[in-house]
Amino acid sequence: MSNVIELKDINKYYKLKNDKLHALKSINLEIEQGDFLVIMGKSGSGKTTLLNLLGLLDSFDSGQYIFNGKDVTNFNENERSELRNNYMGFIFQQFHLIESLTIAQNVELPLLYKGKVAVKERKEAVEKYLDLVGLLEKKNQFPTELSGGQQQRIAIARALINNPYVIFADEPTGALDSNTSAEIMEILKNLNKDNKTIIMVTHDKDLVSYANKVIQIKDGVATKEM
Ligand SMILES: Nc1ncnc2c1ncn2[C@@H]1O[C@H](COP(=O)(O)OP(=O)(O)OP(=O)(O)O)[C@@H](O)[C@H]1O
Ligand SMILES: [Mg+2]
């Protein structure tokens, strides 16, 4: 079976002061290796909640999560972070680069979290992925010296450096103009062509064309569109 991710009847609640919010309602989902899944829906519908759950950044209340054939439903925080560090890459709307670190140091970070990667190997990997996003010449500069699109390309290099099974992207073009967005989407499209699994949240209906699977979320209910 080539499913990278399976969710079975997942429910998630947020605890509010005197109440709770049923944020994800009985979600069933299968993501295969090489899929480009787009998660669409209005603001507040539950897209980020679902993406964070898929990326093991947040927990859920009932149901089952299978990652790469393994039931990770009851994994503790250590086991979750090990999975994230080894198999997952993350791209966010606001890039989330660390301003006090150079571009090279930002890209290297996931390998430091992963541990046990020799200095030389880290340096080679940093150069390989900076080159892949076309920004090797910026390696000794700092994030604030780069344009938004360049910063997002650095974030993509960072997401790729641990050679993840899955890339999670929450509105990766949300802070960019349309030309720059197209450049970022071109990079994601090429990664997907090389069989990288991509899960992307977006508001932008035009980006559905990149997907082979689309999910619509409305009030925490997910419907498969293709
Ligand atoms: N930490 C939290 N505590 C309580 N409620 C939350 C929390 N995070 C999100 N919510 C609520 O859960 C619902 C889904 O939020 P979520 O962030 O997943 O929406 P979204 O689809 O990503 O929206 P947007 O497009 O604006 O980013 C919303 O009603 C939101 O207010
Ligand atoms: Mg969101």
Short mmCIF file of C-alpha atoms and ligand atoms in Angstrom, two decimals:
data_model
loop_
_atom_site.label_atom_id
_atom_site.label_comp_id
_atom_site.label_asym_id
_atom_site.label_seq_id
_atom_site.Cartn_x
_atom_site.Cartn_y
_atom_site.Cartn_z
CA MET A 1 0.00 0.00 0.00
CA SER A 2 1.41 3.36 -1.00
CA ASN A 3 -0.57 5.62 1.31
CA VAL A 4 1.72 8.06 3.08
CA ILE A 5 -1.10 9.26 5.30
CA GLU A 6 -4.46 7.87 6.34
CA LEU A 7 -6.90 9.61 8.65
CA LYS A 8 -9.81 7.58 9.96
CA ASP A 9 -12.79 9.29 11.52
CA ILE A 10 -10.77 12.12 13.10
CA ASN A 11 -12.46 14.61 15.41
CA LYS A 12 -10.89 17.63 17.00
CA TYR A 13 -12.28 20.07 19.55
CA TYR A 14 -10.88 23.36 20.79
CA LYS A 15 -11.67 24.05 24.41
CA LEU A 16 -13.13 27.48 24.90
CA LYS A 17 -13.93 29.16 28.22
CA ASN A 18 -17.35 27.67 28.84
CA ASP A 19 -17.73 25.74 25.67
CA LYS A 20 -15.97 23.72 23.05
CA LEU A 21 -15.67 24.11 19.31
CA HIS A 22 -15.96 21.03 17.09
CA ALA A 23 -13.19 22.11 14.70
CA LEU A 24 -12.81 18.91 12.64
CA LYS A 25 -15.73 16.55 12.16
CA SER A 26 -15.19 12.90 11.28
CA ILE A 27 -12.40 13.44 8.78
CA ASN A 28 -11.42 10.52 6.54
CA LEU A 29 -8.52 11.04 4.20
CA GLU A 30 -6.01 9.04 2.19
CA ILE A 31 -2.89 10.63 0.78
CA GLU A 32 -0.70 8.62 -1.55
CA GLN A 33 2.96 9.12 -2.29
CA GLY A 34 3.30 11.68 -5.09
CA ASP A 35 -0.06 13.31 -4.42
CA PHE A 36 -0.46 17.07 -4.61
CA LEU A 37 -3.37 17.64 -2.24
CA VAL A 38 -4.95 21.06 -2.01
CA ILE A 39 -7.14 21.90 1.00
CA MET A 40 -9.60 24.71 0.22
CA GLY A 41 -12.15 26.49 2.34
CA LYS A 42 -13.25 29.81 3.77
CA SER A 43 -11.47 31.58 6.61
CA GLY A 44 -12.17 29.76 9.87
CA SER A 45 -13.32 26.55 8.18
CA GLY A 46 -10.56 24.40 9.71
CA LYS A 47 -7.81 24.28 7.05
CA THR A 48 -4.89 25.15 9.31
CA THR A 49 -6.29 22.93 12.04
CA LEU A 50 -6.29 19.99 9.62
CA LEU A 51 -2.84 20.79 8.23
CA ASN A 52 -1.32 21.10 11.72
CA LEU A 53 -2.89 17.81 12.68
CA LEU A 54 -1.50 16.13 9.54
CA GLY A 55 1.94 17.60 10.32
CA LEU A 56 1.75 16.29 13.91
CA LEU A 57 2.02 19.87 15.16
CA ASP A 58 -1.26 19.53 17.00
CA SER A 59 -3.31 16.76 18.60
CA PHE A 60 -6.83 15.42 18.01
CA ASP A 61 -9.52 13.93 20.23
CA SER A 62 -10.66 10.79 18.47
CA GLY A 63 -9.93 8.74 15.39
CA GLN A 64 -6.83 7.19 13.95
CA TYR A 65 -3.76 8.55 12.15
CA ILE A 66 -1.61 6.19 10.08
CA PHE A 67 1.69 7.60 8.75
CA ASN A 68 3.63 5.43 6.34
CA GLY A 69 1.75 2.34 7.45
CA LYS A 70 2.36 2.99 11.14
CA ASP A 71 -0.34 3.94 13.63
CA VAL A 72 0.91 7.18 15.19
CA THR A 73 -2.35 8.03 16.98
CA ASN A 74 -0.89 7.58 20.44
CA PHE A 75 2.64 8.84 19.78
CA ASN A 76 4.03 11.08 22.51
CA GLU A 77 5.69 14.45 21.80
CA ASN A 78 9.17 12.92 21.41
CA GLU A 79 7.98 10.36 18.91
CA ARG A 80 6.03 13.03 17.03
CA SER A 81 8.98 15.38 16.77
CA GLU A 82 11.19 12.54 15.58
CA LEU A 83 8.69 11.84 12.78
CA ARG A 84 8.52 15.55 11.90
CA ASN A 85 12.30 15.92 11.84
CA ASN A 86 12.84 12.86 9.68
CA TYR A 87 9.88 12.76 7.32
CA MET A 88 8.14 16.14 7.17
CA GLY A 89 8.92 19.61 5.82
CA PHE A 90 6.94 22.77 6.57
CA ILE A 91 6.32 26.00 4.64
CA PHE A 92 4.26 28.84 6.14
CA GLN A 93 2.58 31.96 4.81
CA GLN A 94 4.92 34.28 6.74
CA PHE A 95 8.08 32.25 5.95
CA HIS A 96 9.10 31.90 9.65
CA LEU A 97 12.80 32.42 9.00
CA ILE A 98 14.97 33.31 11.99
CA GLU A 99 16.22 36.87 11.43
CA SER A 100 19.35 36.56 13.57
CA LEU A 101 20.63 33.61 11.53
CA THR A 102 22.14 33.72 8.05
CA ILE A 103 20.33 32.16 5.11
CA ALA A 104 22.66 29.15 5.26
CA GLN A 105 22.08 28.73 9.00
CA ASN A 106 18.30 28.92 8.53
CA VAL A 107 18.37 26.23 5.87
CA GLU A 108 20.65 24.04 8.00
CA LEU A 109 18.37 24.09 11.07
CA PRO A 110 16.30 20.94 10.37
CA LEU A 111 19.52 18.93 10.09
CA LEU A 112 20.61 20.21 13.51
CA TYR A 113 17.24 19.16 14.95
CA LYS A 114 17.57 15.80 13.27
CA GLY A 115 21.02 15.37 14.85
CA LYS A 116 23.90 13.10 13.94
CA VAL A 117 24.60 14.78 10.59
CA ALA A 118 28.30 15.63 10.11
CA VAL A 119 29.36 19.25 9.47
CA LYS A 120 30.57 18.53 5.95
CA GLU A 121 27.37 16.73 5.02
CA ARG A 122 25.30 19.60 6.42
CA LYS A 123 27.27 22.16 4.44
CA GLU A 124 26.88 20.19 1.21
CA ALA A 125 23.15 19.78 1.76
CA VAL A 126 22.69 23.50 2.48
CA GLU A 127 24.44 24.35 -0.80
CA LYS A 128 22.52 21.74 -2.76
CA TYR A 129 19.10 23.05 -1.68
CA LEU A 130 20.04 26.74 -1.87
CA ASP A 131 21.18 26.04 -5.41
CA LEU A 132 17.91 24.21 -6.15
CA VAL A 133 15.89 27.31 -5.24
CA GLY A 134 18.38 29.52 -7.13
CA LEU A 135 19.70 31.47 -4.15
CA LEU A 136 23.10 30.01 -3.38
CA GLU A 137 24.73 33.42 -3.75
CA LYS A 138 22.66 34.72 -0.80
CA LYS A 139 23.92 32.14 1.68
CA ASN A 140 25.81 34.56 3.94
CA GLN A 141 23.11 37.23 3.98
CA PHE A 142 20.25 37.61 6.43
CA PRO A 143 16.50 37.06 5.84
CA THR A 144 15.58 40.75 6.12
CA GLU A 145 17.90 41.50 3.19
CA LEU A 146 15.75 39.34 0.88
CA SER A 147 12.46 39.95 -0.91
CA GLY A 148 9.32 38.06 0.18
CA GLY A 149 9.56 35.62 -2.71
CA GLN A 150 13.24 35.00 -2.01
CA GLN A 151 12.47 34.41 1.67
CA GLN A 152 9.84 31.85 0.71
CA ARG A 153 12.35 30.10 -1.56
CA ILE A 154 14.72 29.91 1.41
CA ALA A 155 11.89 28.44 3.48
CA ILE A 156 11.37 25.84 0.74
CA ALA A 157 15.08 24.94 0.82
CA ARG A 158 14.78 24.58 4.59
CA ALA A 159 11.70 22.35 4.20
CA LEU A 160 13.55 20.12 1.73
CA ILE A 161 16.86 19.68 3.46
CA ASN A 162 15.88 16.62 5.49
CA ASN A 163 14.55 15.00 2.30
CA PRO A 164 11.03 14.70 3.74
CA TYR A 165 8.34 12.28 2.56
CA VAL A 166 5.74 15.04 2.75
CA ILE A 167 5.80 18.82 2.44
CA PHE A 168 3.11 20.75 4.29
CA ALA A 169 2.43 24.28 3.05
CA ASP A 170 -0.07 26.65 4.70
CA GLU A 171 -0.94 29.46 2.25
CA PRO A 172 2.66 29.51 0.91
CA THR A 173 1.80 32.24 -1.60
CA GLY A 174 -0.58 34.16 0.67
CA ALA A 175 1.90 36.96 1.36
CA LEU A 176 3.23 37.25 -2.20
CA ASP A 177 2.23 39.11 -5.35
CA SER A 178 0.95 37.09 -8.28
CA ASN A 179 4.23 36.87 -10.25
CA THR A 180 6.19 35.78 -7.21
CA SER A 181 3.41 33.34 -6.29
CA ALA A 182 3.73 31.75 -9.71
CA GLU A 183 7.48 31.25 -9.16
CA ILE A 184 6.86 29.56 -5.83
CA MET A 185 4.14 27.35 -7.32
CA GLU A 186 6.52 26.40 -10.14
CA ILE A 187 9.05 25.15 -7.57
CA LEU A 188 6.37 23.13 -5.74
CA LYS A 189 5.13 21.74 -9.06
CA ASN A 190 8.62 20.58 -10.00
CA LEU A 191 9.12 18.95 -6.61
CA ASN A 192 5.82 17.15 -7.08
CA LYS A 193 6.94 16.00 -10.54
CA ASP A 194 9.87 14.34 -8.79
CA ASN A 195 7.27 12.41 -6.78
CA LYS A 196 7.41 14.56 -3.63
CA THR A 197 4.11 14.48 -1.78
CA ILE A 198 2.70 17.97 -1.19
CA ILE A 199 -0.19 19.06 0.99
CA MET A 200 -1.11 22.70 0.53
CA VAL A 201 -3.73 24.93 2.11
CA THR A 202 -4.97 27.85 0.05
CA HIS A 203 -7.83 30.30 -0.45
CA ASP A 204 -6.87 30.76 -4.07
CA LYS A 205 -9.12 28.78 -6.43
CA ASP A 206 -6.62 29.25 -9.27
CA LEU A 207 -4.11 27.06 -7.44
CA VAL A 208 -6.43 24.04 -7.65
CA SER A 209 -4.93 23.41 -11.09
CA TYR A 210 -1.70 22.20 -9.43
CA ALA A 211 -3.53 19.53 -7.44
CA ASN A 212 -4.41 15.93 -8.24
CA LYS A 213 -6.64 15.80 -5.15
CA VAL A 214 -8.77 18.58 -3.69
CA ILE A 215 -10.55 18.75 -0.38
CA GLN A 216 -13.11 21.40 0.54
CA ILE A 217 -13.59 22.14 4.22
CA LYS A 218 -16.72 23.82 5.52
CA ASP A 219 -17.28 24.20 9.27
CA GLY A 220 -14.89 21.34 9.98
CA VAL A 221 -16.46 18.95 7.48
CA ALA A 222 -14.20 17.84 4.62
CA THR A 223 -15.55 16.89 1.22
CA LYS A 224 -13.46 15.36 -1.51
CA GLU A 225 -13.77 17.28 -4.77
CA MET A 226 -11.47 15.23 -7.00
N1 LIG B 1 -6.10 27.53 19.33
C1 LIG B 1 -7.39 27.68 19.11
N2 LIG B 1 -8.28 27.76 20.13
C2 LIG B 1 -9.60 27.87 19.93
N3 LIG B 1 -10.16 27.93 18.70
C3 LIG B 1 -9.34 27.87 17.64
C4 LIG B 1 -7.92 27.74 17.78
N4 LIG B 1 -7.38 27.70 16.54
C5 LIG B 1 -8.39 27.81 15.68
N5 LIG B 1 -9.57 27.90 16.32
C6 LIG B 1 -10.91 27.98 15.69
O1 LIG B 1 -11.10 26.82 14.88
C7 LIG B 1 -11.73 27.15 13.66
C8 LIG B 1 -10.84 26.73 12.49
O2 LIG B 1 -9.67 27.55 12.51
P1 LIG B 1 -8.49 27.39 11.45
O3 LIG B 1 -7.36 28.21 11.90
O4 LIG B 1 -8.24 25.94 11.22
O5 LIG B 1 -9.17 28.03 10.15
P2 LIG B 1 -8.59 28.28 8.68
O6 LIG B 1 -9.51 27.56 7.73
O7 LIG B 1 -7.15 27.94 8.63
O8 LIG B 1 -8.80 29.84 8.50
P3 LIG B 1 -7.88 30.94 7.71
O9 LIG B 1 -8.19 30.77 6.26
O10 LIG B 1 -8.40 32.24 8.24
O11 LIG B 1 -6.44 30.70 8.05
C9 LIG B 1 -12.03 28.64 13.70
O12 LIG B 1 -13.34 28.81 14.14
C10 LIG B 1 -11.04 29.16 14.74
O13 LIG B 1 -11.55 30.29 15.41
MG MG B 2 -5.40 29.08 8.35
#
